[in-house]
Short mmCIF file of C-alpha atoms in Angstrom, two decimals:
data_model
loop_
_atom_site.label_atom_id
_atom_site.label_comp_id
_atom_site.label_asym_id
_atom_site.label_seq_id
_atom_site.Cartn_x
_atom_site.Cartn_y
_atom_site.Cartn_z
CA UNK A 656 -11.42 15.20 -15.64
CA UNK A 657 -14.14 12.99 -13.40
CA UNK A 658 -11.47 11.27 -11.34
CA UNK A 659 -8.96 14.00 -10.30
CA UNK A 660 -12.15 16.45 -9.92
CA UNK A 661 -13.46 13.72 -7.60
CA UNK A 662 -10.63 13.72 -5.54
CA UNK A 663 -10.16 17.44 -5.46
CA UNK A 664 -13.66 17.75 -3.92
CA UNK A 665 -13.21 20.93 -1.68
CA UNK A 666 -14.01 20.52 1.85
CA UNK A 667 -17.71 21.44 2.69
CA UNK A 668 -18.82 24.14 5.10
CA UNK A 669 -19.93 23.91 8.56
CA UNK A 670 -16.47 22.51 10.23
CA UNK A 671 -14.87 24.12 13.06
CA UNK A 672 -11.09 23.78 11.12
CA UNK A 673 -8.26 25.52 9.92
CA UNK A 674 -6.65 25.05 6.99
CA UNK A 675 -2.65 25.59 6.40
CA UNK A 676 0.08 24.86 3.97
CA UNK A 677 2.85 22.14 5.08
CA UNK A 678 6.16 22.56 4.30
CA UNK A 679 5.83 19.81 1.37
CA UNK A 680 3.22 22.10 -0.25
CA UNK A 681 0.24 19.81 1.03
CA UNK A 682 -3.14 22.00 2.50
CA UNK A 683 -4.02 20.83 5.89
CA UNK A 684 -7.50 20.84 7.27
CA UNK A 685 -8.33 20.15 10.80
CA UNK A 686 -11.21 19.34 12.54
CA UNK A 687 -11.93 19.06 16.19
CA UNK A 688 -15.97 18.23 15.66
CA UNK A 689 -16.33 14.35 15.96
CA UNK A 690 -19.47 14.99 13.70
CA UNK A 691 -17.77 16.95 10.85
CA UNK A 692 -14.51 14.02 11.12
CA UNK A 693 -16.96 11.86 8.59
CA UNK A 694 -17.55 14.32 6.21
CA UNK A 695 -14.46 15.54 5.96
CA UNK A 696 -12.76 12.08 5.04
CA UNK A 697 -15.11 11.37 2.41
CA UNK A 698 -14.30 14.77 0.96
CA UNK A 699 -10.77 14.24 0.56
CA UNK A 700 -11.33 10.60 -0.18
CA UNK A 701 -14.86 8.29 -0.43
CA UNK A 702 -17.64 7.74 1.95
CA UNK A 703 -16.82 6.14 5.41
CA UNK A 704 -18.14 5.45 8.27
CA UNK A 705 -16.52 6.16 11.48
CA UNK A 706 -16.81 4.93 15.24
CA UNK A 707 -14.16 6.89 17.80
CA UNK A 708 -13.36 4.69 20.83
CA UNK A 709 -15.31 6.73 23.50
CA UNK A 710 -12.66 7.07 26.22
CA UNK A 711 -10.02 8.65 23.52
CA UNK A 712 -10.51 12.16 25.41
CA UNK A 713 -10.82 15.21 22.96
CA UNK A 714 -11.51 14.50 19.84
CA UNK A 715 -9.35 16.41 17.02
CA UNK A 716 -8.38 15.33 13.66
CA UNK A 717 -6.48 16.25 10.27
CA UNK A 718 -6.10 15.53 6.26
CA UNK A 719 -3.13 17.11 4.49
CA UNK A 720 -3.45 16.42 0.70
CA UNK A 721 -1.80 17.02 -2.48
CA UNK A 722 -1.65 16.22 -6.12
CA UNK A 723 1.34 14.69 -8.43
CA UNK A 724 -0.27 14.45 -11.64
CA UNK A 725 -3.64 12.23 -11.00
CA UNK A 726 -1.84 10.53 -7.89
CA UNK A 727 -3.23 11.71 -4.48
CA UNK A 728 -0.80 12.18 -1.59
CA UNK A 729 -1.93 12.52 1.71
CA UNK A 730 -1.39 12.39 5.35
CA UNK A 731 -4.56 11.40 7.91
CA UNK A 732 -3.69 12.29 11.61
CA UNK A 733 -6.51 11.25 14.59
CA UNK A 734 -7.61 9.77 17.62
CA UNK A 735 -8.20 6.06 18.12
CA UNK A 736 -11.20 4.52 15.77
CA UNK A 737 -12.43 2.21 13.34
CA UNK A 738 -13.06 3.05 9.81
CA UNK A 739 -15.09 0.77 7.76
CA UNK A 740 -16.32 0.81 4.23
CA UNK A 741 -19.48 -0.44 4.11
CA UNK A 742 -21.81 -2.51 1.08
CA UNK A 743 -24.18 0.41 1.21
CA UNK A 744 -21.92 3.55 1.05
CA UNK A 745 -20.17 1.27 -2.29
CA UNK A 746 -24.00 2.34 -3.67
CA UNK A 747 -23.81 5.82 -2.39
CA UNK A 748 -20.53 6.90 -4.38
CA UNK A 749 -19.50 3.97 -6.78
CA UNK A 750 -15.56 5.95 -6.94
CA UNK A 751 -13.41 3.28 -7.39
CA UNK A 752 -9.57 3.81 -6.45
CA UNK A 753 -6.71 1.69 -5.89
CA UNK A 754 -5.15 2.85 -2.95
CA UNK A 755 -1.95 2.24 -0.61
CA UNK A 756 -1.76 3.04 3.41
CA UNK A 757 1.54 3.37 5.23
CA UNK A 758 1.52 3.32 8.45
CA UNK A 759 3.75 6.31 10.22
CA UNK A 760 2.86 6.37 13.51
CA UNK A 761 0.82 3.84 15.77
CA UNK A 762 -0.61 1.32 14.51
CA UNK A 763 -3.31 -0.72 12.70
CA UNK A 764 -4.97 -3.65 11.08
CA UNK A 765 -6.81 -3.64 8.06
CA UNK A 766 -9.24 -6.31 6.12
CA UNK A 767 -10.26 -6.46 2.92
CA UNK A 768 -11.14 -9.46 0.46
CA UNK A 769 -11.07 -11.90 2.94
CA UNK A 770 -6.91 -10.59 4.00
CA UNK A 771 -6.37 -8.95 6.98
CA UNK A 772 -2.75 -7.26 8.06
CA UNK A 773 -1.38 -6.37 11.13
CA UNK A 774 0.29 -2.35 10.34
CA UNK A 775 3.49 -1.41 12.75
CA UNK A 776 5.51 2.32 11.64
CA UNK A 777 6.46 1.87 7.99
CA UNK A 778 4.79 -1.18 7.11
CA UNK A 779 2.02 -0.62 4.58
CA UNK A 780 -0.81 -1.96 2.33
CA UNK A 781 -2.63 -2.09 -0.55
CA UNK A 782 -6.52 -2.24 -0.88
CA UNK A 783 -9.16 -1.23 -3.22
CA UNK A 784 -12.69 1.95 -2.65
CA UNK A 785 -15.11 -0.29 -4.80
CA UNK A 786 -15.04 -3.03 -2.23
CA UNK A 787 -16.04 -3.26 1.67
CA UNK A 788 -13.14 -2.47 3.55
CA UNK A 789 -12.28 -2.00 7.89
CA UNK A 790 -9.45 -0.11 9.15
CA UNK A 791 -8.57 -0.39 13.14
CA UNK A 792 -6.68 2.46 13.88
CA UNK A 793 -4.87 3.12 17.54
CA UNK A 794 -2.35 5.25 18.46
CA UNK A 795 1.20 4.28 20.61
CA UNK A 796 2.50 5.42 24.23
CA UNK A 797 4.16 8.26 23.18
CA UNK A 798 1.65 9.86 21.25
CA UNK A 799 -2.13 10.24 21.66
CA UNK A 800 -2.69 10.43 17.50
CA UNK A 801 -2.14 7.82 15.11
CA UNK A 802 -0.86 8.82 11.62
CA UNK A 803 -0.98 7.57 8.15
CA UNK A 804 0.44 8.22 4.38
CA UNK A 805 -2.30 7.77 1.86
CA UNK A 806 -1.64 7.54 -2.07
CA UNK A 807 -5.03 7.43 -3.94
CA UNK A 808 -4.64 6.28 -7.75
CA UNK A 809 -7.66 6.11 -10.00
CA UNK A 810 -8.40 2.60 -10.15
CA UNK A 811 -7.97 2.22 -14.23
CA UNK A 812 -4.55 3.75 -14.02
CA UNK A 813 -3.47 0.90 -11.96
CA UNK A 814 -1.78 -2.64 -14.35
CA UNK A 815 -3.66 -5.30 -12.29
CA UNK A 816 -6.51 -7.07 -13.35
CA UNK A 817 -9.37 -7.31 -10.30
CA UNK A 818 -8.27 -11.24 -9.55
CA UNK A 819 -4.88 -10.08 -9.37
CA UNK A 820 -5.45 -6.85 -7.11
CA UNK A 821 -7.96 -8.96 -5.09
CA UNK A 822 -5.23 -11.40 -4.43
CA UNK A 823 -2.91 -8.41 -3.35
CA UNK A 824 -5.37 -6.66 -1.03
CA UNK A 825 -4.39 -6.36 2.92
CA UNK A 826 -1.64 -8.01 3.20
CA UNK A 827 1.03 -7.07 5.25
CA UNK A 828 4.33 -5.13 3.07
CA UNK A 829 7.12 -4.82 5.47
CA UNK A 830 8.43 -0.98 6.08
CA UNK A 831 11.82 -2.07 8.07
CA UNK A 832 13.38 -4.23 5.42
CA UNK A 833 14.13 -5.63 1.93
CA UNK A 834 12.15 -4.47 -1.69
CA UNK A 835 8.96 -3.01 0.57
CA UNK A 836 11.44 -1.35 2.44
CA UNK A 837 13.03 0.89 0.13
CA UNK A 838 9.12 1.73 -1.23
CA UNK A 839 8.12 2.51 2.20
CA UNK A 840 11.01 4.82 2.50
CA UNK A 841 9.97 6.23 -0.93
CA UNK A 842 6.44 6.54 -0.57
CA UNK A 843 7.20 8.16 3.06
CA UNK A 844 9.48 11.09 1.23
CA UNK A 845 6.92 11.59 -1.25
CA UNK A 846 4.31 13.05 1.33
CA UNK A 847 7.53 14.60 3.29
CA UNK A 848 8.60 16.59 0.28
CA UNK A 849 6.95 16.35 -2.89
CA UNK A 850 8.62 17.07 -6.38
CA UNK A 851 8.81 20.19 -8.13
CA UNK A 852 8.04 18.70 -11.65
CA UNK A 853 5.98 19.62 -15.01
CA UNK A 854 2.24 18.36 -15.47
CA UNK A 855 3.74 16.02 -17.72
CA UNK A 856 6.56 14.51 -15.54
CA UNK A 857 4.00 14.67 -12.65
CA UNK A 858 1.72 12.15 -14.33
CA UNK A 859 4.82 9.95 -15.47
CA UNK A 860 6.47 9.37 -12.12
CA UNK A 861 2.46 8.69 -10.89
CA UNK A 862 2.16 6.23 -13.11
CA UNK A 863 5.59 4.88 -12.58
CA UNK A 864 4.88 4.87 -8.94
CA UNK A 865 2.19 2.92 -9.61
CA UNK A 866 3.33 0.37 -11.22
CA UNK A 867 6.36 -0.17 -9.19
CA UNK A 868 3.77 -0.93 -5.81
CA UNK A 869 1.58 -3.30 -7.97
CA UNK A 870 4.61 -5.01 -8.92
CA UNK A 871 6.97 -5.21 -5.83
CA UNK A 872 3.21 -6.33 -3.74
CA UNK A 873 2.87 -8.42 -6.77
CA UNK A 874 6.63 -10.11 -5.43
CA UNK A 875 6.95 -9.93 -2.24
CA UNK A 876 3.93 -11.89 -1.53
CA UNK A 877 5.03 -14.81 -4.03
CA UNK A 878 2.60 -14.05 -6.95
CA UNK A 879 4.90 -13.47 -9.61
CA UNK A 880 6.12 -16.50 -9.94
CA UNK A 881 6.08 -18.15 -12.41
CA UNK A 882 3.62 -20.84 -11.71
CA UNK A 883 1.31 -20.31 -14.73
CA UNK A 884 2.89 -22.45 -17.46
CA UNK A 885 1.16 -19.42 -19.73
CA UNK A 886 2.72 -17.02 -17.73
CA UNK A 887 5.75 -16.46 -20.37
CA UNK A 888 3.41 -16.06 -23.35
CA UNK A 889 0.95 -13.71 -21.41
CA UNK A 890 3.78 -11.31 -21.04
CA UNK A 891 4.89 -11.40 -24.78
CA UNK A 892 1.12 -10.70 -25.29
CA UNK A 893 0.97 -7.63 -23.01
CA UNK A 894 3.81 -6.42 -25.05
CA UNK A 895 2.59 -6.82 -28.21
CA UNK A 896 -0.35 -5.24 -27.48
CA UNK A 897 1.39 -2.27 -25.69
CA UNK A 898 3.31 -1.72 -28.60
CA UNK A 899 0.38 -1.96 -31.13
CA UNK A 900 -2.19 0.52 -29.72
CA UNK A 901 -1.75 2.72 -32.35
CA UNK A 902 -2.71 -0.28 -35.03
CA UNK A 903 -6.94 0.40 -35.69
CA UNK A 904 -6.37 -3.37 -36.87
CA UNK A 905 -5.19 -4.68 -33.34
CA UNK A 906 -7.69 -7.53 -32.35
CA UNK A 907 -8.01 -10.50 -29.98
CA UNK A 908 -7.32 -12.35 -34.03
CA UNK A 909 -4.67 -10.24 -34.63
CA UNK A 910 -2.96 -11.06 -31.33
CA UNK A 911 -3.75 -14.90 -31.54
CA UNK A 912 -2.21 -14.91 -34.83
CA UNK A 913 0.72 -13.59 -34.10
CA UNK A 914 1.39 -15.79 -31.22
CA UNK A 915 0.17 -18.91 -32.77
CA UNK A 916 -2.58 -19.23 -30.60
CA UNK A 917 -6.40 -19.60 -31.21
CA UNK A 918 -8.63 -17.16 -30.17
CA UNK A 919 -10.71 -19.11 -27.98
CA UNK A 920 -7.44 -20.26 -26.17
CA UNK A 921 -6.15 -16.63 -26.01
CA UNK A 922 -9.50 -15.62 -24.24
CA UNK A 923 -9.35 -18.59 -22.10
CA UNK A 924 -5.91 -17.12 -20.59
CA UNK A 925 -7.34 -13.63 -20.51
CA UNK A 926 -10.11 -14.77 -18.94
CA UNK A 927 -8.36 -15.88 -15.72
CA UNK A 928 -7.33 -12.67 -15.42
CA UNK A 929 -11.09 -11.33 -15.34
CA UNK A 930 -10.77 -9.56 -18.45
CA UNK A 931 -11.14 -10.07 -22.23
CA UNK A 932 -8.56 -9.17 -24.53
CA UNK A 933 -10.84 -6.41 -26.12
CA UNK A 934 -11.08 -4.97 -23.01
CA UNK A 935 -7.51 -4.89 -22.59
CA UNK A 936 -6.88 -2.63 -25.58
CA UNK A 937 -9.68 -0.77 -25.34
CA UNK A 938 -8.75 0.11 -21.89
CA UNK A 939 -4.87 0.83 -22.95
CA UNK A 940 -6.27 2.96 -25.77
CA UNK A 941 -8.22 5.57 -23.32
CA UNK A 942 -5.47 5.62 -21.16
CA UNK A 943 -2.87 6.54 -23.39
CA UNK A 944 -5.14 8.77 -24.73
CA UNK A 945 -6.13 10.25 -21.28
CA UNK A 946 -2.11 10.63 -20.60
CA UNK A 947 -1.96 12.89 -24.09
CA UNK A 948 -4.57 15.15 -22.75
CA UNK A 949 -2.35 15.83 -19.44
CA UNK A 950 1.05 16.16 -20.83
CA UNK A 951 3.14 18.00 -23.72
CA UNK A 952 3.19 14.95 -26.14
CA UNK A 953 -0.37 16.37 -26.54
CA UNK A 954 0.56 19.76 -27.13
CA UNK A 955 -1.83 21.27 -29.06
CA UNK A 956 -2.98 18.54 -31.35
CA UNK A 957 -6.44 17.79 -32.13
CA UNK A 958 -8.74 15.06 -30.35
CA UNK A 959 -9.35 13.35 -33.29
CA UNK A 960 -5.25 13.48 -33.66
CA UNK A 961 -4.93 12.03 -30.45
CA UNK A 962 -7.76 9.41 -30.64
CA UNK A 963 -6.23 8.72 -33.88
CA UNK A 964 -3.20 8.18 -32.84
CA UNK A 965 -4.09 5.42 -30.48
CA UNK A 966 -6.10 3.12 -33.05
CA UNK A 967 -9.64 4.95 -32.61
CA UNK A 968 -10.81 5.49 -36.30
CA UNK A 969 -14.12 7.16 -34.96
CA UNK A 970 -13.96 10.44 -32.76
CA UNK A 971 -17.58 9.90 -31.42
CA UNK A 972 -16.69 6.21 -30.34
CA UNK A 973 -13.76 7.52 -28.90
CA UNK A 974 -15.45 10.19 -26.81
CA UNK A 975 -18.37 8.17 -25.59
CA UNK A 976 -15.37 5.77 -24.31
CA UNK A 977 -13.93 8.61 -22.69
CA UNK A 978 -16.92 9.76 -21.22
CA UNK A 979 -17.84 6.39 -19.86
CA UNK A 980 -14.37 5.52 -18.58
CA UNK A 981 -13.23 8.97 -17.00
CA UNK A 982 -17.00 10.74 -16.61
CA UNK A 983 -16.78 13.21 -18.61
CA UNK A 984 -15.49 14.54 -22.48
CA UNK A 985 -12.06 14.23 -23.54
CA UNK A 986 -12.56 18.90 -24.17
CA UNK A 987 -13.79 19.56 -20.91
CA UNK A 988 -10.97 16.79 -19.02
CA UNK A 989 -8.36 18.76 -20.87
CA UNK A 990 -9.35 22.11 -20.54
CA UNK A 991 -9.59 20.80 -16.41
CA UNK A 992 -6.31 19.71 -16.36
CA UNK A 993 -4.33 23.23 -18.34
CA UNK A 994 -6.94 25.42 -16.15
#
């Protein structure tokens, strides 16, 4: 499966580093080669470039990761620097991931999108890999590291639209109080002591998690209101479509009828979301069908089953899809994820 094999790249050869198991079950690697620092963050995550503040003394640095389900957990422990994400290395890897960044120790400002957000211990944010992005990263008094949580979704597993993730991006959650709070204090026990659940449960709760930082980021920065005056009807439509997937009839007619809309008036509201409604279910299809190939709802039925199941009608349409959404066949992304 193209996006969890991406982010389970192994570390390359050629560091001086030592690798251990934390006592959440996370494997360590540490580096104390400014040179191999680079390589080794775009190994556990995309490609970075990275400028260490010159006066920082000895260099060292260290990536503990994990897995739950297709969610990345990990913690990123250095010396003062700025990591930037660059127009050019967008070309070099095209991965595209919605991540979050909690803050844990030091501190830190991050842009993206035209946002930028002031980090302090627990405070956090939410940005995107297929975008230019710039971290400042600095380290406090009593310590000469900085450290960070990282949770690394793939990007189509994540229920924003691009306007509405745009809108989200670098901006500042607070750690120390209210709604963001009690996430920060989540998402911190995650990488302290992850869960000892199934394949299946592991790719729930990811998902779960998921959706519960797009939509408490989604709050706390005001853009859930209500403001839209189709806001109301857009979430009866995300319903109905949720809960016909299955239909091989479900179309952007279907759903206009059944909301006594048009269909050019039902794209219009889709559209300011940066989508179309076809791309909407085709999207929900693959990734209900993706979550069947990961957990025991799948079991041991067939593709075409499963595909079937989820409105395809065609198991070569279905497993182009699959190929061009996830990288590679719905057969080898399952027998990935059992081996």
């Amino acid at each position: 499966m193209r996006e969890r094999a991406l982010l389970q790249r192994r570390v390359g050869t050629g560091f001086e580093r030592g690798t251990v198991m934390t006592g959440a079950g996370l494997s360590e690697t540490i580096t104390s080669r400014r040179e191999s620092w680079r390589d080794l963050l775009r190994d556990h995550f995309v490609s970075l470039d990275v400028d260490v503040e010159r006066d920082c003394g000895m260099f060292d640095g260290a990536v503990r990761s994990g897995f739950l389900g297709h969610l990345r957990v990990s913690g990123v422990r250095s010396v003062d620097q700025d990591v930037i994400r660059t127009q050019q290395l967008l070309r070099r890897d095209g991965e595209r991931y919605f991540q979050v960044c909690l803050v844990r120790r030091g501190e830190a400002r991050a842009a993206q999108d035209g946002h930028e957000a002031t980090l302090r211990p627990g405070d956090f944010v939410v940005y995107e890999t297929d975008r230019p992005f710039h971290w400042w990263l600095r380290s406090d008094a009593a310590s000469p590291h900085w450290d960070l949580a990282v949770f690394t979704w793939p990007r189509d597993t994540i229920k924003l639209s691009d306007s509405e993730s745009a809108s989200l991006t670098c901006r500042t959650l607070d750690g120390a109080s209210g709604i963001t709070g009690v996430l920060s204090r989540m998402l911190t026990d995650l990488l302290v002591e992850k869960p000892a659940v199934s394949e299946g449960g592991a790719t729930r709760i990811a998902d779960e998690i998921g959706d519960l930082v797009a939509t408490i980021a989604t709050e706390a920065h005001g853009l859930g209101a209500d403001t839209d005056r189709h806001a109301g009807l857009l979430r009866q439509i995300d319903t109905y479509i949720d809960e016909h997937l299955g239909d091989p009839d479900l179309s952007p007619e279907r759903v206009a009828q059944a909301h006594f809309v048009s269909t050019r008036q039902l794209q219009r509201m889709f559209a300011r979301r940066g989508q179309t409604v076809s791309q909407v279910i085709r999207r929900q299809r693959l990734e209900r069908c993706r979550r069947d190939l990961l957990t025991l709802r799948g079991g041991d039925a067939t593709l075409t089953e499963i595909c079937v199941r989820w409105g395809f009608t065609d198991l070569a349409v279905f497993s182009r899809a699959f190929r061009e959404a996830y990288g590679t066949s719905p057969t080898v992304y399952r027998s990935r994820a059992r081996a």
